[in-house]
Coordinates of C-alpha atoms and ligand atoms in Angstrom, one line a residue:
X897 CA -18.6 -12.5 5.7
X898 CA -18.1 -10.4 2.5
X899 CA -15.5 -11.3 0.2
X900 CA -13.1 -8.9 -2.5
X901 CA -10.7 -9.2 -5.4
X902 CA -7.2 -10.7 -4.9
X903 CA -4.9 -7.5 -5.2
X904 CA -2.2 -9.9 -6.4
X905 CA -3.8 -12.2 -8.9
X906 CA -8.0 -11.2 -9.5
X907 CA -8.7 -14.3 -7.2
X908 CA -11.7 -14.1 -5.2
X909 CA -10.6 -13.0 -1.3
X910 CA -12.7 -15.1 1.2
X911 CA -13.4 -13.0 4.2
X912 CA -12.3 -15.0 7.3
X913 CA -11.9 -12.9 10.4
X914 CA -13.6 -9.0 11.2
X915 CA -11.7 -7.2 13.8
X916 CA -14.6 -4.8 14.0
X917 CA -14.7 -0.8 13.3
X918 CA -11.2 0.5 13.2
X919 CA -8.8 3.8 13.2
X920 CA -5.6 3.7 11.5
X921 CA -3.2 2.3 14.0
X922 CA -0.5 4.3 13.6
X923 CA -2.5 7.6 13.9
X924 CA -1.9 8.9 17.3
X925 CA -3.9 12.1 17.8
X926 CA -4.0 15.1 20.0
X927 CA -7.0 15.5 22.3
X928 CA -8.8 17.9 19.6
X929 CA -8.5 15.5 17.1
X930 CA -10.4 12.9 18.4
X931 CA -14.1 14.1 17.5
X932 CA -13.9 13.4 13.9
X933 CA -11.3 10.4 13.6
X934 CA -11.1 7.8 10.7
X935 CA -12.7 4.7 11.4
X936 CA -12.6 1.4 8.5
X937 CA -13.9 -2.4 8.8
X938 CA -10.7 -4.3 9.8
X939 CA -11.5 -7.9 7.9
X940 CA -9.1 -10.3 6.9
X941 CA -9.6 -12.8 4.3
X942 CA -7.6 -15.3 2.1
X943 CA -7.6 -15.7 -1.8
X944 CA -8.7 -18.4 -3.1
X945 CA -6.6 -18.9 -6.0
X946 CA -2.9 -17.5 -4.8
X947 CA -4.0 -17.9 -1.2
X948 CA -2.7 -14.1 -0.2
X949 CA -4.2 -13.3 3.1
X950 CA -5.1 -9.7 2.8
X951 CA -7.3 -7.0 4.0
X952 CA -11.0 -7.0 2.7
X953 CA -11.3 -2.6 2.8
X954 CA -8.0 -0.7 2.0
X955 CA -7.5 2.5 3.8
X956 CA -5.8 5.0 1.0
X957 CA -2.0 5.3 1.3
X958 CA -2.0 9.1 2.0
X959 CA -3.9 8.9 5.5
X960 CA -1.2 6.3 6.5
X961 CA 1.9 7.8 5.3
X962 CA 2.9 11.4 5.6
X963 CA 4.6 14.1 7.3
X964 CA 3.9 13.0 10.6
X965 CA 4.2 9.4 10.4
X966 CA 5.0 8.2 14.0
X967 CA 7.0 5.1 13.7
X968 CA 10.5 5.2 13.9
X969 CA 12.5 2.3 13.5
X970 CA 15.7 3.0 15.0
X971 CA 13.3 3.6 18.6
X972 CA 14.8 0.4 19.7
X973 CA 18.3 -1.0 20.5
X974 CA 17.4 -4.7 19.1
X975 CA 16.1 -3.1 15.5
X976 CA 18.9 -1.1 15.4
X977 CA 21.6 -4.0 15.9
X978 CA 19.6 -6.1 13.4
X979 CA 19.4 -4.0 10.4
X980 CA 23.1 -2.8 10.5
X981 CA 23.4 -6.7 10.4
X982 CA 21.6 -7.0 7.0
X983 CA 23.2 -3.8 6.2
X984 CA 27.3 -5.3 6.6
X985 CA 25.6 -9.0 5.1
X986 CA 24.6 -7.1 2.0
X987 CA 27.9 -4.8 1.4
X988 CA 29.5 -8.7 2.2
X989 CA 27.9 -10.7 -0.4
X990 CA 25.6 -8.4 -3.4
X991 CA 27.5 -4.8 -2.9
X992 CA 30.9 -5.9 -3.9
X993 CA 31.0 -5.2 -7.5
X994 CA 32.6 -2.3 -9.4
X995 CA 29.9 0.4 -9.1
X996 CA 27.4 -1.0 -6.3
X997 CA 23.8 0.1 -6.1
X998 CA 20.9 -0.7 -3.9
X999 CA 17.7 0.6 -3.4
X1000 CA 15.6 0.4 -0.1
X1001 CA 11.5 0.6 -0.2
X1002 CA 10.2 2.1 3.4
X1003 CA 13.7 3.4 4.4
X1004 CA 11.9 5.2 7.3
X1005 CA 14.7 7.1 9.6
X1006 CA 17.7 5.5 7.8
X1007 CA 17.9 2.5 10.3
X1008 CA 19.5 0.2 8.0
X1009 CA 20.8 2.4 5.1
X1010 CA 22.8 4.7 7.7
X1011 CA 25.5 1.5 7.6
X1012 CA 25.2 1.3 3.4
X1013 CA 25.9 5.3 3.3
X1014 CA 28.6 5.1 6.1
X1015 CA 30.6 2.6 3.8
X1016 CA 30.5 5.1 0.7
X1017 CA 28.6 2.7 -1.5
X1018 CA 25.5 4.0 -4.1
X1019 CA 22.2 3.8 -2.2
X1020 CA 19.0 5.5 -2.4
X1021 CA 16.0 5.3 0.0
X1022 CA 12.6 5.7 -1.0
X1023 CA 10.7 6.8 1.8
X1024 CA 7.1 8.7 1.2
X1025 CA 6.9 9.8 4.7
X1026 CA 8.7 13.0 5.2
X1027 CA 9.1 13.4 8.7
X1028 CA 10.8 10.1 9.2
X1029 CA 12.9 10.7 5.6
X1030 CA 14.0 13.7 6.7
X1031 CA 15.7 11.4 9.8
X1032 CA 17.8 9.7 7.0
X1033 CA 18.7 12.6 5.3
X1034 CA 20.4 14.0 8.5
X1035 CA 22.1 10.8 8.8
X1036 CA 24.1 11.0 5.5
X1037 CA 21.2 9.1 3.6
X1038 CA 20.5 9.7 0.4
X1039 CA 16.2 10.0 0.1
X1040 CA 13.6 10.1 -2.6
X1041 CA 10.0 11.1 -0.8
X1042 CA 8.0 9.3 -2.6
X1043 CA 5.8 6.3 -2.7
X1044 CA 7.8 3.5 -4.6
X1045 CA 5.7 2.1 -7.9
X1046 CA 6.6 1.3 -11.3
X1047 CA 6.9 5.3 -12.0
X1048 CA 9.2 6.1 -9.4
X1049 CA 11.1 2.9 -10.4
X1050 CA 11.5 4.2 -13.8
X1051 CA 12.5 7.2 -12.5
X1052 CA 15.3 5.8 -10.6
X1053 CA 16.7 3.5 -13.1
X1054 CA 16.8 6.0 -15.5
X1055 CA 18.4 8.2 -13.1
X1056 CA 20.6 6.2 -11.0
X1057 CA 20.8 3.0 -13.3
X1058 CA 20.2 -0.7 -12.3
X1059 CA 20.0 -1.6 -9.0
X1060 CA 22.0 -4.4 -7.8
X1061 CA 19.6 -5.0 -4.6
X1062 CA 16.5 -3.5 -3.7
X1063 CA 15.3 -4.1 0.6
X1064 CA 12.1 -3.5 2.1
X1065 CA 11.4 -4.6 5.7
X1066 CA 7.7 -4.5 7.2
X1067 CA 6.9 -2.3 4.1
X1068 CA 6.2 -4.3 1.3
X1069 CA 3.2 -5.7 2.6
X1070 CA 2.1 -2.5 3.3
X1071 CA 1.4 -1.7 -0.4
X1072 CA -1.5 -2.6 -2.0
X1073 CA -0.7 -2.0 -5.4
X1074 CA 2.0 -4.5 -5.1
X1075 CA 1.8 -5.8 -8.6
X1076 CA 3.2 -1.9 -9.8
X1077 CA 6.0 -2.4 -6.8
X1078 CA 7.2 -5.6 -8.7
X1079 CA 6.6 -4.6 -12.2
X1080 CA 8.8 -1.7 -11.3
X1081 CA 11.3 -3.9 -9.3
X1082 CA 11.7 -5.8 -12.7
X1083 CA 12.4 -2.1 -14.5
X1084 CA 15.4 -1.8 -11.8
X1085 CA 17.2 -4.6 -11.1
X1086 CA 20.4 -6.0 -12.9
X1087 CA 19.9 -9.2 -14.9
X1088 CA 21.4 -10.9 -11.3
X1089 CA 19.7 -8.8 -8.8
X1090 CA 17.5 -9.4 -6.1
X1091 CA 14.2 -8.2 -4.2
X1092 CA 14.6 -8.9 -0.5
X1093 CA 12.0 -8.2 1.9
X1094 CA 11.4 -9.3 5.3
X1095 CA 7.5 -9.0 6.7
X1096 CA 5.5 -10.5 9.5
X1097 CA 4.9 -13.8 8.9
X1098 CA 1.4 -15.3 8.6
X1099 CA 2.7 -18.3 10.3
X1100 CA 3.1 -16.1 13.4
X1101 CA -0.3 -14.3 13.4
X1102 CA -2.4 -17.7 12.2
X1103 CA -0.9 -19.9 14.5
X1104 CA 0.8 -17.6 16.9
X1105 CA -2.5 -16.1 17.5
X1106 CA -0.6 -12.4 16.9
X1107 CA -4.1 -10.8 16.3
X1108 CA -3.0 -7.6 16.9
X1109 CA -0.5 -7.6 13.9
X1110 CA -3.3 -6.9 12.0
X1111 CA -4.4 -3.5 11.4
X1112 CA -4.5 -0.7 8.3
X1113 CA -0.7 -0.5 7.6
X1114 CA -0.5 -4.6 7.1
X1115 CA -2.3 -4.9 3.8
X1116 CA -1.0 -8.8 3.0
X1117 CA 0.1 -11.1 5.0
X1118 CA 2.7 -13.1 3.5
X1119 CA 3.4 -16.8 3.6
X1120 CA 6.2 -18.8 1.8
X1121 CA 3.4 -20.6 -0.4
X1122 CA 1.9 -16.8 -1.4
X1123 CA 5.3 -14.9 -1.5
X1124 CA 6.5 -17.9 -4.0
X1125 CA 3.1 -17.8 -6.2
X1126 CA 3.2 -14.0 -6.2
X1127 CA 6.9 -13.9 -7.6
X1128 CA 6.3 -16.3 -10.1
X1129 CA 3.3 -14.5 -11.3
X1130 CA 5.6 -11.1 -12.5
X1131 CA 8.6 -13.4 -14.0
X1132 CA 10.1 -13.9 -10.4
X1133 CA 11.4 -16.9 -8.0
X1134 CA 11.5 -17.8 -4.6
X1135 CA 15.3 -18.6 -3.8
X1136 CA 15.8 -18.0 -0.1
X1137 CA 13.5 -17.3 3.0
X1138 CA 14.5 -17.9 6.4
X1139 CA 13.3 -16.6 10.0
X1140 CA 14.2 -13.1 11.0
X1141 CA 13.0 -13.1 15.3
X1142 CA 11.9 -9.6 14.8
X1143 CA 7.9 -8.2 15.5
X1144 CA 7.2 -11.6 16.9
X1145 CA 8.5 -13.1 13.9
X1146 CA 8.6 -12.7 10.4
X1147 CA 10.2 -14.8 7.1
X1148 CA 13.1 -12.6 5.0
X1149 CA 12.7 -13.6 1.3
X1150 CA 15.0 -13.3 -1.4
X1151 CA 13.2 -13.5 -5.0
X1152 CA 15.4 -13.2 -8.1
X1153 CA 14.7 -13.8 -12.3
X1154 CA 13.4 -16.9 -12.6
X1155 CA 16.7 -19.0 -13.5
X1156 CA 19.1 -16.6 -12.5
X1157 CA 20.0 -18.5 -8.7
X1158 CA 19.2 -21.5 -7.6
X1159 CA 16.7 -22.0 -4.9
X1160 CA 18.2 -22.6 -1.5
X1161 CA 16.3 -26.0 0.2
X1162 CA 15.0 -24.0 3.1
X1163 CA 12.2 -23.3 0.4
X1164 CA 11.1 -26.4 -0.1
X1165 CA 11.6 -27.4 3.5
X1166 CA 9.8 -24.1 4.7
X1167 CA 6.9 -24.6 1.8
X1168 CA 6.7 -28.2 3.0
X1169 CA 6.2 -27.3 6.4
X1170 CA 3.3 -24.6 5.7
X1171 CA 1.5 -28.0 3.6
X1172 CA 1.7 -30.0 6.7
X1173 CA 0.6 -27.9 9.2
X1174 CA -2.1 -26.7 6.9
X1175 CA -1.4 -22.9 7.5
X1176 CA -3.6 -21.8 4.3
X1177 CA -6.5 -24.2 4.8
X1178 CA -10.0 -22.8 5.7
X1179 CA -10.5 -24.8 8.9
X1180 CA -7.0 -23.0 10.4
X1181 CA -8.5 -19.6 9.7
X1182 CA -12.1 -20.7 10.9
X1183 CA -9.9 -21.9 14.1
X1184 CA -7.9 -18.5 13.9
X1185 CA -11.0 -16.7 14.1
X1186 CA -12.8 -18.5 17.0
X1187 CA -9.7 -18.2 19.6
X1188 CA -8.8 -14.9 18.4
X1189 CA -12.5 -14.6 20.2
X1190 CA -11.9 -16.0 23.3
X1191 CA -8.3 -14.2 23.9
X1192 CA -10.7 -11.2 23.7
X1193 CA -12.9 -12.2 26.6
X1194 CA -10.1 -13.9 28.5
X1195 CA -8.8 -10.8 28.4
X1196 CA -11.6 -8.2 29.4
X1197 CA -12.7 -10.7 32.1
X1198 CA -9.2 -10.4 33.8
X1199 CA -8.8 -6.4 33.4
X1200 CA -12.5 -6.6 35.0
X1201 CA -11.1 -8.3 37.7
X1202 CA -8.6 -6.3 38.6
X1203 CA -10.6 -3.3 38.5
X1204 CA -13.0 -5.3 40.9
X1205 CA -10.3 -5.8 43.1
X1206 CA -9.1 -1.7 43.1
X1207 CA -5.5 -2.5 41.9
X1208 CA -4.1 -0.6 38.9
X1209 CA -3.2 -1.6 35.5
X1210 CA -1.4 0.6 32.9
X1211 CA -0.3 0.1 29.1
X1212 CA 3.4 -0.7 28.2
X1213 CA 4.2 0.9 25.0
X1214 CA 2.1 2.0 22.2
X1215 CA 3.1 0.3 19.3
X1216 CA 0.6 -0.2 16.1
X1217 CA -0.5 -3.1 18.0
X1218 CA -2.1 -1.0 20.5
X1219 CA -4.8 0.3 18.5
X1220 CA -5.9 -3.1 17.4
X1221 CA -6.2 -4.9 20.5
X1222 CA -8.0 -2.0 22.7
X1223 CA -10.3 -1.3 19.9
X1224 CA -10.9 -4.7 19.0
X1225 CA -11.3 -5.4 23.1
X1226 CA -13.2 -2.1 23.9
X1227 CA -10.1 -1.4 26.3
X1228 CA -10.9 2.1 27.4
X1229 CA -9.5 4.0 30.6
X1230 CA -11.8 2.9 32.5
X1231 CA -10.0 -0.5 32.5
X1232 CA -6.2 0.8 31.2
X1233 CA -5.9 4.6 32.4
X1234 CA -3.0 5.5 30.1
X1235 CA -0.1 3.8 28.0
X1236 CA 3.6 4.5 28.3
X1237 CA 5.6 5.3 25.1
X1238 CA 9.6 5.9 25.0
X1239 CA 8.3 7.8 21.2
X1240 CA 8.3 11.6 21.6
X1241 CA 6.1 11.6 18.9
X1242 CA 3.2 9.5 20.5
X1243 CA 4.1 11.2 24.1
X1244 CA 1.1 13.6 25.2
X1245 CA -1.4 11.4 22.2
X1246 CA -3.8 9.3 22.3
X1247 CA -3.7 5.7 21.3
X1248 CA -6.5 6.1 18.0
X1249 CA -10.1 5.1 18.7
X1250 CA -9.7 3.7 22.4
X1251 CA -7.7 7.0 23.3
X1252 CA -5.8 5.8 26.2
X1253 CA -3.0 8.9 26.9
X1254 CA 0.2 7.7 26.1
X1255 CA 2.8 9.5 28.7
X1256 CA 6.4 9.1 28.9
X1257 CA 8.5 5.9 30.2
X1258 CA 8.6 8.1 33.4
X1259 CA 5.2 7.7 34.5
X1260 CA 5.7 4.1 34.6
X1261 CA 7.3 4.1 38.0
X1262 CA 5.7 7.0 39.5
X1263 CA 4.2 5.0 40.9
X1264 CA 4.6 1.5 39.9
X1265 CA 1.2 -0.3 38.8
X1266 CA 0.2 -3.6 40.3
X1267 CA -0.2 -5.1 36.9
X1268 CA 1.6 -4.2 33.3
X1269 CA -0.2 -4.7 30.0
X1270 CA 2.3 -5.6 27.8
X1271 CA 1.3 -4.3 24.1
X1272 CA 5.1 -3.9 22.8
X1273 CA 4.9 -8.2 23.6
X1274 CA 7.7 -8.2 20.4
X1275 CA 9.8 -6.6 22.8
X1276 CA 9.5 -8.4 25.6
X1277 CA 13.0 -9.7 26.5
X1278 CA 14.1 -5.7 25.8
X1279 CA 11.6 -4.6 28.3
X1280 CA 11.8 -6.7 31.0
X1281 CA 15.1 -6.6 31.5
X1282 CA 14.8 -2.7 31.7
X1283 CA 12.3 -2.8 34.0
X1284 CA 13.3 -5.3 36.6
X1285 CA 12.2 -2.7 39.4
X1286 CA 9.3 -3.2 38.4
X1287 CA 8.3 -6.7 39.1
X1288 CA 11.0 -6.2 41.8
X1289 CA 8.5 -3.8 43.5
X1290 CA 6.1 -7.0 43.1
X1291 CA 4.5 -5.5 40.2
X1292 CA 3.0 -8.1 37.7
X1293 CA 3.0 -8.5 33.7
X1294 CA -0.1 -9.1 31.8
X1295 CA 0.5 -10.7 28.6
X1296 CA -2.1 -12.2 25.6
X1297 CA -0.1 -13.4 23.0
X1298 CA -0.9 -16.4 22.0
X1299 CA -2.9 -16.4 25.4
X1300 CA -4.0 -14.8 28.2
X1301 CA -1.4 -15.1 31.0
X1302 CA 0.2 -13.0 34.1
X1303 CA 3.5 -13.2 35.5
Ligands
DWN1216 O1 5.1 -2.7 10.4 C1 5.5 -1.8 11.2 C2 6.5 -2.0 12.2 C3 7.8 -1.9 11.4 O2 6.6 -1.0 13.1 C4 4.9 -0.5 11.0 N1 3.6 -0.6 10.3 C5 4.7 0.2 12.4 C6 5.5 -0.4 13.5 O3 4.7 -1.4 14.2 P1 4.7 -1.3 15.8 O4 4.3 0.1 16.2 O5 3.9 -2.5 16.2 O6 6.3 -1.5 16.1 P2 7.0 -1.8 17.4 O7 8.5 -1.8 17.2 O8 6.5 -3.1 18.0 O9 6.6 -0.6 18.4 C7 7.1 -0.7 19.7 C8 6.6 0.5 20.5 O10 6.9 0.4 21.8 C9 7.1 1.8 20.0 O11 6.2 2.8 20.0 C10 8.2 2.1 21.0 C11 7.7 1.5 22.3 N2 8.8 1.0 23.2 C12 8.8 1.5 24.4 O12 8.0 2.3 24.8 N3 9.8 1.1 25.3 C13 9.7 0.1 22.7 C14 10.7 -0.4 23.5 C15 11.7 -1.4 23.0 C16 10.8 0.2 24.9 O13 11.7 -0.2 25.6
SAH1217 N1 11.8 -0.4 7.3 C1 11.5 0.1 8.6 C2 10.2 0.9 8.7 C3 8.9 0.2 8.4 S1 7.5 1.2 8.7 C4 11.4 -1.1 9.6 O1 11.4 -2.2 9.1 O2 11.3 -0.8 10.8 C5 6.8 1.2 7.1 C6 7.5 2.3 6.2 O3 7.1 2.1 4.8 C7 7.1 3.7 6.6 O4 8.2 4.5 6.8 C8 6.3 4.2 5.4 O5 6.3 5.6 5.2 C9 6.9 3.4 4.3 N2 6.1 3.2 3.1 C10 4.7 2.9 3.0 N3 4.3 2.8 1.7 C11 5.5 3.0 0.9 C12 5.7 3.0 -0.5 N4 4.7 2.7 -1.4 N5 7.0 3.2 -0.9 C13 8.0 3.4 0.0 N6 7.8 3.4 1.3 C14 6.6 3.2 1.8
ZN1218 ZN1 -4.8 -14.2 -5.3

């Protein structure tokens, strides 16, 4: 177990978990590709000092975030409903002054600004990944390609003025230089503006046993009690965080100047709970770790047995996910003979290091598997209810968050 320096405070990072030998999960390839893929040691570990859970080994921004980025957020009906909802809550309650202005980090294909530009109010994305940017632009949103720091928040202030709101959504903890994010999120917002971000939460991976959340893109891995240290470390403060039921489950905090709102109680209350349940505490990541382990074999043992048996198992979706649990599981086709994706972009790829083929939604029913493995599990009600023929034709799901279970 190796250990690194806190990217938040200088702490000393405590390695607690090593997901083995890992390509980025998010980099689908074309059969070509795959001779000389990017591989990294995917280790977890917790600071001692702040208690941010973050990646031991960074993998550099660039080889995650370009022009052919293959996530895109408005892919699913149940994103899409939710981040119009924070788009009408903000233009309720922070957009309704004179000359509005809010700023969104990791504004991918426009899923939630679409709503903010629809209205006619001041907006700007930033969004380094061109592909998906290029989305929002079509869409009426206004986009700066770029990768948000203290520069580029200079940049905008001086250009645009104060920000009134600045959003991220599973973004911010995908920066590793998060200290020049929030330096330059001080250089932008009003004297009564605030940072609100929504990520997975550790809470659900820790004790939720969401192993495969973990992988290149997910540099921290925020709780309440490290989200609260980290904003009072650059002049900020907790004053709201509640559950959002997206990705399996994540926390939305609201940080503002220190003094300039008053903490809501669900702080406390939600910082109380992570205390009692001892969320940061070596012995629940030692825990973590051990039946992260046995998941694993659960797993492999089952897909064995259904090989054994000569029934047929395929993947069901390829989100980022994907990568972590067939390369952490040594899932090859041998065991799981391809993946379906509804993503043109990932149709006709290869899910990276295990390089299962992902094929289209089509070749799901043609013809229907005995088993499913589910590896979009965040979208399972979605799914299911699409796919009633399946289990209709007697087919069965395989699921292994937080265990190992078929139904
Ligand atoms: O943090 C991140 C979140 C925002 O999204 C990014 N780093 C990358 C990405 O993570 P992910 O790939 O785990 O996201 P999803 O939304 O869990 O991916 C779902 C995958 O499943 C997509 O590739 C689409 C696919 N899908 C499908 O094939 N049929 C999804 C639905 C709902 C479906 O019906
Ligand atoms: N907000 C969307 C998309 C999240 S995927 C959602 O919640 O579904 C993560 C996004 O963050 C990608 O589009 C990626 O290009 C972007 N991103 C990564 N690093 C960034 C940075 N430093 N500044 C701005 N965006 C960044
Ligand atoms: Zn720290």
């Amino acid at each position: 177990m190796t250990t690194t320096t806190c990217r938040v405070c200088d702490g000393k990072v405590q390695e607690f978990a090593d997901l083995g030998e890992q390509p980025t999960a998010n980099g689908f390839l074309l059969p070509h590709e795959a001779e000389n893929e990017f591989f990294f040691r995917l280790a977890v570990g917790a600071c001692e000092l702040c208690g941010m859970v973050q990646l031991l080994e960074e993998v550099p921004q660039d080889l995650r975030y370009h022009a052919g980025y293959r996530y895109h957020a408005s892919g699913s009906a149940s994103h899409r409903a939710h981040f119009e909802g924070n788009a009408r809550r903000f233009l309720a309650t922070e957009l309704t002054g004179t000359d509005p202005f809010i700023v969104e980090i990791g504004c991918n294909d426009g899923v939630m600004l679409s709503t903010v530009a629809d209205a006619g109010v001041r907006h700007l994305g930033v969004e380094p990944s061109s592909n998906v940017a290029a989305v929002a632009a079509a869409k009426g949103v206004r986009v700066l390609s770029e990768f948000f720091d203290e520069d580029t928040a200079a940049a905008i202030r001086a250009e645009h003025g104060p920000a009134d709101v600045v959003f991220g959504a599973n973004t911010i903890c995908h920066i590793a230089h998060i200290g020049s994010v929030l330096r330059g999120i001080d250089a932008l917002l009003t004297p009564a503006g605030v940072f609100v971000f929504e990520e997975p939460y550790l809470g659900t991976i820790i004790e939720g046993l969401a192993f495969d959340q973990i992988y290149d893109e997910h540099v921290f891995y925020f709780s309440v009690e490290s989200v609260s240290a980290m904003a009072a470390q650059f002049g900020f403060e907790l004053v709201d965080a509640e559950h959002v039921p997206l990705h399996g489950g994540e926390i939305r905090y609201t940080i503002a100047r220190q003094g300039a709102r008053t903490p809501a109680p669900a702080v406390a209350a939600l910082l109380d709970g992570e205390r009692a349940r001892g969320l940061s505490r070596p012995e629940t990541f030692q825990r973590f770790g051990r039946t992260v382990e046995r998941v694993r074999e659960d797993l492999v043992a089952l897909l064995h047995k259904i090989r054994a048996e000569g029934k047929t198992v395929v993947g069901y979706g390829a989100p980022g996910k994907s990568s972590t649990v067939t390369n952490y599981c040594g899932i090859t086709t041998d065991l799981v003979p391809f993946v379906c994706d509804s993503t043109p972009g990932k149709q006709g790829h290869l899910v990276p290091g295990s390089h299962l083929p992902v094929r289209p939604p089509e070749a799901f029913s043609d013809p229907y598997p005995d088993y499913a493995l589910l590896f979009a599990w965040n979208h399972a009600e979605e799914i299911m209810a699409k796919e009633q023929g399946f289990r209709e034709a007697g087919g069965q799901w395989i699921r292994y968050v937080p265990e190992v279970r078929v139904g």
